[in-house]
Short mmCIF file of C-alpha atoms in Angstrom, two decimals:
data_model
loop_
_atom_site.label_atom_id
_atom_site.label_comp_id
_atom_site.label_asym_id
_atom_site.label_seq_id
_atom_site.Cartn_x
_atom_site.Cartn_y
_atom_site.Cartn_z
CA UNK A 1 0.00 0.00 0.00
CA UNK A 2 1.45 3.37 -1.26
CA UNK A 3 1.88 6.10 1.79
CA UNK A 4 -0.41 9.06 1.45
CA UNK A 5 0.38 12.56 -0.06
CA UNK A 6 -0.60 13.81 3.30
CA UNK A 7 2.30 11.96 5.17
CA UNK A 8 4.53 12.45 2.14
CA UNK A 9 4.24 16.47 2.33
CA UNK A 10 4.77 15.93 6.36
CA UNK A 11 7.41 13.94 6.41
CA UNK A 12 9.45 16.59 4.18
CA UNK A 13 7.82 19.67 6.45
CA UNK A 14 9.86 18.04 9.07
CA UNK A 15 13.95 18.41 10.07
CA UNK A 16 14.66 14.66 8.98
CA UNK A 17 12.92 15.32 5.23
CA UNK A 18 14.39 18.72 5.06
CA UNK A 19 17.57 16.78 5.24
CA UNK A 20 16.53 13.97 3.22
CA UNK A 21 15.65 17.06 0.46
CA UNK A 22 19.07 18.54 0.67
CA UNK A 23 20.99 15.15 -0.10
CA UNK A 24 19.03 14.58 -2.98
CA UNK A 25 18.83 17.91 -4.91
CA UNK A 26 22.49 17.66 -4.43
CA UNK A 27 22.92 14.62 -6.30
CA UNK A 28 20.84 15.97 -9.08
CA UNK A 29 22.20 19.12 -9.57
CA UNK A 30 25.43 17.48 -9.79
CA UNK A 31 23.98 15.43 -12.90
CA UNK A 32 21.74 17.55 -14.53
CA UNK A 33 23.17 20.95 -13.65
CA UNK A 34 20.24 23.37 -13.31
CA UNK A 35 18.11 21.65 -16.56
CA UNK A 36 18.15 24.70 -18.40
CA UNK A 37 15.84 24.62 -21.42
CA UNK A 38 15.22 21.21 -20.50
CA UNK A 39 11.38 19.44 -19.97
CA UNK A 40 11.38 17.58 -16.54
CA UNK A 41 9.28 15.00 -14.95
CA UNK A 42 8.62 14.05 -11.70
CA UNK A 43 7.13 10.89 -11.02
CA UNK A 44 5.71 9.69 -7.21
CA UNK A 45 5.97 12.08 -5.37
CA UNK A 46 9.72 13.85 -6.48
CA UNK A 47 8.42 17.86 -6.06
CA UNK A 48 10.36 18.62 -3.03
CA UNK A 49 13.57 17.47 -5.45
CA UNK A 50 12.84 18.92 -8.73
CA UNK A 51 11.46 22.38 -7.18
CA UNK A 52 15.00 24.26 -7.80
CA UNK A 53 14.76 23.12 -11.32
CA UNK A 54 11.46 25.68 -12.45
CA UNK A 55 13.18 28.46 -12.70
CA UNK A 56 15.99 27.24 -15.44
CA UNK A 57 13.74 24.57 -16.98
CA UNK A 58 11.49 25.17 -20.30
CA UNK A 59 8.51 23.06 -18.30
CA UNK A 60 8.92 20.60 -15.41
CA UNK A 61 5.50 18.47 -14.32
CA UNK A 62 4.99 16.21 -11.37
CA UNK A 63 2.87 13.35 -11.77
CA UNK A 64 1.41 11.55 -9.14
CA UNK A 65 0.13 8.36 -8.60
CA UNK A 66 -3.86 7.67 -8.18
CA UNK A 67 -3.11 5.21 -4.86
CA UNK A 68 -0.89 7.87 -3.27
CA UNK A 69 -3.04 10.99 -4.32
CA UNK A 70 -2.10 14.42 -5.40
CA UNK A 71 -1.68 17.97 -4.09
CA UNK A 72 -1.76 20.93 -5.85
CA UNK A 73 2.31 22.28 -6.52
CA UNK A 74 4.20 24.27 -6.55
CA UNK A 75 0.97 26.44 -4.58
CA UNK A 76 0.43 29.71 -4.06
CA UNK A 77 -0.17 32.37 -7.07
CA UNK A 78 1.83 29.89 -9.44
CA UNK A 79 -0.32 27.81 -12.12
CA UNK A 80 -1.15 23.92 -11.02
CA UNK A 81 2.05 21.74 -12.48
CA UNK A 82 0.41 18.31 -10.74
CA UNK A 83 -1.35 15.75 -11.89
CA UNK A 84 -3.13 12.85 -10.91
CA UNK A 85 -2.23 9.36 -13.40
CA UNK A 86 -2.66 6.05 -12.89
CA UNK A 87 1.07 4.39 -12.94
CA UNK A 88 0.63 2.22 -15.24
CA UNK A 89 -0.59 4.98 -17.83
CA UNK A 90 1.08 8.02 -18.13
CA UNK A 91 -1.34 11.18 -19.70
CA UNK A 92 2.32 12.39 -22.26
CA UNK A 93 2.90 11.79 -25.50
CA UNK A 94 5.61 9.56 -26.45
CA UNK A 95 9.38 11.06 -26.20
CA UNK A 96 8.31 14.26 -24.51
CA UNK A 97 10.60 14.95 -21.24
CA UNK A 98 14.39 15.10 -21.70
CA UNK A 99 14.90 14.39 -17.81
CA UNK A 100 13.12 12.53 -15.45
CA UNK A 101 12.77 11.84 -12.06
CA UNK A 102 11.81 8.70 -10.03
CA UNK A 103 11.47 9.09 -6.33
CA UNK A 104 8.43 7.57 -3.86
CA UNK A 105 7.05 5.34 -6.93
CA UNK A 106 9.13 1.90 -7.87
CA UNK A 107 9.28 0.72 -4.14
CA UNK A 108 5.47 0.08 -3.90
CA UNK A 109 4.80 -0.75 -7.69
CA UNK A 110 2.47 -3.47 -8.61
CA UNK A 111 4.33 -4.09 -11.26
CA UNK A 112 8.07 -2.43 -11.61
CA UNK A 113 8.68 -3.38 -15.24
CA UNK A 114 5.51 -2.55 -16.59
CA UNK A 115 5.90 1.03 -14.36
CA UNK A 116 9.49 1.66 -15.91
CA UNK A 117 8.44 0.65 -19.55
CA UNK A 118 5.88 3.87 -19.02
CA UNK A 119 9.02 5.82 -17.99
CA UNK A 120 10.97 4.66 -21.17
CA UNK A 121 8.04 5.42 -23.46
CA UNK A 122 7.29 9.71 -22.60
CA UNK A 123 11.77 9.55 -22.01
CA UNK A 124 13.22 11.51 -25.05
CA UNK A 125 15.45 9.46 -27.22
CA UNK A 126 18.39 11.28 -25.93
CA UNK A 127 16.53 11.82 -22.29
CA UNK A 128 18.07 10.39 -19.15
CA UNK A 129 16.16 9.34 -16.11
CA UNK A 130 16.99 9.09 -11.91
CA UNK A 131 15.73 6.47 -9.77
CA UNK A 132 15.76 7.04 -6.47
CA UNK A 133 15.06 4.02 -3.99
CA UNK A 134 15.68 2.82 -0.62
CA UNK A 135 19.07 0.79 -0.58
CA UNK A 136 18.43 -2.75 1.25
CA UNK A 137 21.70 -2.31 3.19
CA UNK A 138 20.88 0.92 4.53
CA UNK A 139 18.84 2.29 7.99
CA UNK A 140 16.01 3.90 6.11
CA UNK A 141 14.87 0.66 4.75
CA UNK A 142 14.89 -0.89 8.19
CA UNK A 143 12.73 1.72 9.67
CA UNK A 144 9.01 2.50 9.12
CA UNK A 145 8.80 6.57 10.96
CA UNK A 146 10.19 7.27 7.35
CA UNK A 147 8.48 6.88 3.46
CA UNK A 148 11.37 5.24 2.58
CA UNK A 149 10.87 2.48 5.01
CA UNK A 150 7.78 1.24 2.83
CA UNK A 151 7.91 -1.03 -0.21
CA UNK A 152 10.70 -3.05 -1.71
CA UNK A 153 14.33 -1.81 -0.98
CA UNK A 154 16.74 -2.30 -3.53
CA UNK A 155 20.44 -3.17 -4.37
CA UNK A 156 22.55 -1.94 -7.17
CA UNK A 157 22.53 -5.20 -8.77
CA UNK A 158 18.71 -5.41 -8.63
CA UNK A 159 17.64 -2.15 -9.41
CA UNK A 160 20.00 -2.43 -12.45
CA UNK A 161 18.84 -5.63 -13.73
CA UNK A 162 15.31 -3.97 -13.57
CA UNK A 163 15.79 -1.19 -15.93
CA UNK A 164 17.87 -3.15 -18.45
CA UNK A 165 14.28 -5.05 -18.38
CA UNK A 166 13.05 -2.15 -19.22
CA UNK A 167 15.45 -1.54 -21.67
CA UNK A 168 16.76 1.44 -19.89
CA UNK A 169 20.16 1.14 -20.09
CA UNK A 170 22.04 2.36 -16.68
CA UNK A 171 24.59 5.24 -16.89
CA UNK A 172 26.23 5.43 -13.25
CA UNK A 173 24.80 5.54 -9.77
CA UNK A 174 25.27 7.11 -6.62
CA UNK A 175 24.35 6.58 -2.64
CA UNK A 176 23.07 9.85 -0.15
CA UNK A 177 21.95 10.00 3.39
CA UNK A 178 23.83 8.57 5.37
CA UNK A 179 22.80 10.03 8.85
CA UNK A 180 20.64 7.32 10.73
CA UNK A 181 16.69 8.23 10.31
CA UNK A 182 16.29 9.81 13.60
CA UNK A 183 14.65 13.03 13.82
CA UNK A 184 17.08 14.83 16.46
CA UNK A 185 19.96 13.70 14.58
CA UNK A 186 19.36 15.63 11.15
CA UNK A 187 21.29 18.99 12.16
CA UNK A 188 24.89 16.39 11.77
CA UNK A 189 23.41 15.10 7.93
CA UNK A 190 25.82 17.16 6.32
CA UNK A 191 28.67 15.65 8.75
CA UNK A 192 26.98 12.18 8.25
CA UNK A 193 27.14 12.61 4.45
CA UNK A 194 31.10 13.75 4.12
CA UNK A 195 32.49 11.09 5.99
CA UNK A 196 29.74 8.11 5.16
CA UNK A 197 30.88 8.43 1.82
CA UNK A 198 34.27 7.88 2.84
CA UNK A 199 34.26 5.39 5.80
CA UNK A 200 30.90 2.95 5.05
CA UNK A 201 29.35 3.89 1.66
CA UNK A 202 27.48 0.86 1.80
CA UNK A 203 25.10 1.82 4.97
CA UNK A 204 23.46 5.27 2.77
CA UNK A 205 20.10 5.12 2.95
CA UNK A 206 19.07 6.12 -0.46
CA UNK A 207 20.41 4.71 -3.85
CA UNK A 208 20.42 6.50 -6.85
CA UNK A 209 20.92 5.40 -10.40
CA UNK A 210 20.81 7.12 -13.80
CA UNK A 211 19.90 5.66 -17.19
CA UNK A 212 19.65 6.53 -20.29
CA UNK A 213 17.11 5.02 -23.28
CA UNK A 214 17.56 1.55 -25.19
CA UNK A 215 16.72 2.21 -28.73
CA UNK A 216 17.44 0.02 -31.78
CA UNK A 217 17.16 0.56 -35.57
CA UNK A 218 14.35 -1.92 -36.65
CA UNK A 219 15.76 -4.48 -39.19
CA UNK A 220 13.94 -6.19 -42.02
CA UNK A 221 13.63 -9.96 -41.55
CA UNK A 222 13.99 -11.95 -44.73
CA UNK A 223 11.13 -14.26 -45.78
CA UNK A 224 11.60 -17.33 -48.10
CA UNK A 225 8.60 -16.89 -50.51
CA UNK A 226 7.74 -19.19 -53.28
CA UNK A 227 8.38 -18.58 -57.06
CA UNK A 228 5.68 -19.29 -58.82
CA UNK A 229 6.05 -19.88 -62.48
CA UNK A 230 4.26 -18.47 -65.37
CA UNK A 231 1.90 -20.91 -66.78
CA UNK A 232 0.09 -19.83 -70.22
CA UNK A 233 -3.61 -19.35 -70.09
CA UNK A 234 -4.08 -21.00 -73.84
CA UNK A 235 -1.10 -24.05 -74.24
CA UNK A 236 -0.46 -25.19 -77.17
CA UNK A 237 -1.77 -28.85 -78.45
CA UNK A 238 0.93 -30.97 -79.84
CA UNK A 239 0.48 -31.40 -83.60
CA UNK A 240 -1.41 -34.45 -85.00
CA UNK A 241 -0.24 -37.01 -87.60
CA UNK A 242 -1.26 -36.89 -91.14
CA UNK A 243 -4.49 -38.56 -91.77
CA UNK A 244 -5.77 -40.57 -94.75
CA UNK A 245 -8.36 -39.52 -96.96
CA UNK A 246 -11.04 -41.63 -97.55
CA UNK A 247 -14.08 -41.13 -100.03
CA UNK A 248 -16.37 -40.64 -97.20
CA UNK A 249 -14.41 -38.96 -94.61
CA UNK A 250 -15.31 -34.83 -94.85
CA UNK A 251 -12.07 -33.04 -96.16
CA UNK A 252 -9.37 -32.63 -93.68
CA UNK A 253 -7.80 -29.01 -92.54
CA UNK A 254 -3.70 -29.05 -92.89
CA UNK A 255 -2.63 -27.81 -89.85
CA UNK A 256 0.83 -27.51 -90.67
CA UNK A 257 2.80 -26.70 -94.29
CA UNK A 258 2.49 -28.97 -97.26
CA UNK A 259 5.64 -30.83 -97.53
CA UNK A 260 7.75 -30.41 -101.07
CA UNK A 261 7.55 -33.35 -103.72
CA UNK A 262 10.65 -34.94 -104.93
CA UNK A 263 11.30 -34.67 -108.79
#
């Protein structure tokens, strides 16, 4: 069962998700830069991630899934960019968003590779996507006071054999939060994150992995295909042999040329 919107957005109100924000948006802007010009896509619930993005990127949507619900973002005077879609369906065109972002969605999927295939369909040719998940070997996974304790945790291996499923193709990965889900304990995540990635970068909470879109030139498969021969509509009948003349038989029509007399 997917968690609510309502304890998604309170979860990230509070000093853990606050923390759990900053990690993240890090480890995008480090890939993507600030998406200038770009189209982005958030997927689950990815807003509080993809919010520094708006004011570089040409459009960036968030779309929600029906189980989890949907709130109205970015709020205030600013035009609705949410929208409500079932998983499993995405409302875009094919090839629309150059970058997109997976966070709060694969964990409690139905079904992952029919989820990620969605993905790969509205992903741009050239488009690269993040998936953010719960690492197995981390604390976050272990503990249920946070979203990411919900769902199916993954490990590299895993979450890379599941997009080459989906014929995403993975590009390079990367681990964040490493400070231990406790709520007191978030003012040391920045601490927690500089020497976690040094000293145990197996224990992060949160794995990360970028990949880029499978696609192959369609080639022509040769048939074998009968040859059928010409057959004439009219054939012609083989000729006959002379016949003799009698006084009663009617005259007979010389079908081919009168042969020459000898001398």
């Amino acid at each position: 069962m997917r968690r609510d919107v309502l304890d998604l957005r309170r979860f990230y109100a509070s000093d853990l998700g606050r923390a759990a924000r900053a990690m993240v948006s890090r480890k995008l802007e480090e890939a993507w830069g600030d998406a200038a010009g770009l189209d982005v896509l958030a997927v689950g619930y990815a807003t509080p991630f993809v919010a520094p993005l708006r004011d570089r990127a040409r459009r960036v949507v968030a779309a929600m899934p029906a189980q989890q619900g949907v709130e109205v973002w970015p709020g205030g005077e600013a035009r609705n960019l949410a929208t409500l879609t079932p998983e499993d369906g995405l409302p875009f065109q094919n090839a629309l968003f150059d970058r997109i972002v997976v966070v709060h969605s694969l964990e409690e999927s139905q079904d992952p590779v029919a989820f990620l295939r969605e993905v790969w369909r509205v992903l741009a040719p050239t488009g690269r996507v993040i998936v953010t998940v719960a690492s197995r070997n981390g604390l976050w996974a272990n503990t249920e006071r946070t979203p990411f304790g919900h769902g199916r945790p993954y490990t590299r291996s895993q979450l890379a054999e599941l997009l080459r499923e989906a014929e995403l193709e993975p590009a390079g990965w990367t681990r964040a939060l490493y400070v231990p889900p406790v709520g007191w304990m978030a003012g040391w995540a920045e601490g927690f994150e500089q020497a976690g990635s040094r000293l145990w970068p197996g224990f992060a909470g949160l794995l990360l992995m970028e990949a880029v879109k499978q696609t192959f030139a369609v080639k022509p498969k040769g048939t074998r295909a009968r040859v059928r021969a010409a057959r004439p509509a009219l054939a012609p009948s083989p000729a006959a042999a002379p016949v003799s003349r009698t006084p009663d038989a009617p005259p007979h029509r010389e079908r081919l040329a009168p042969s020459r007399r000898r001398s």
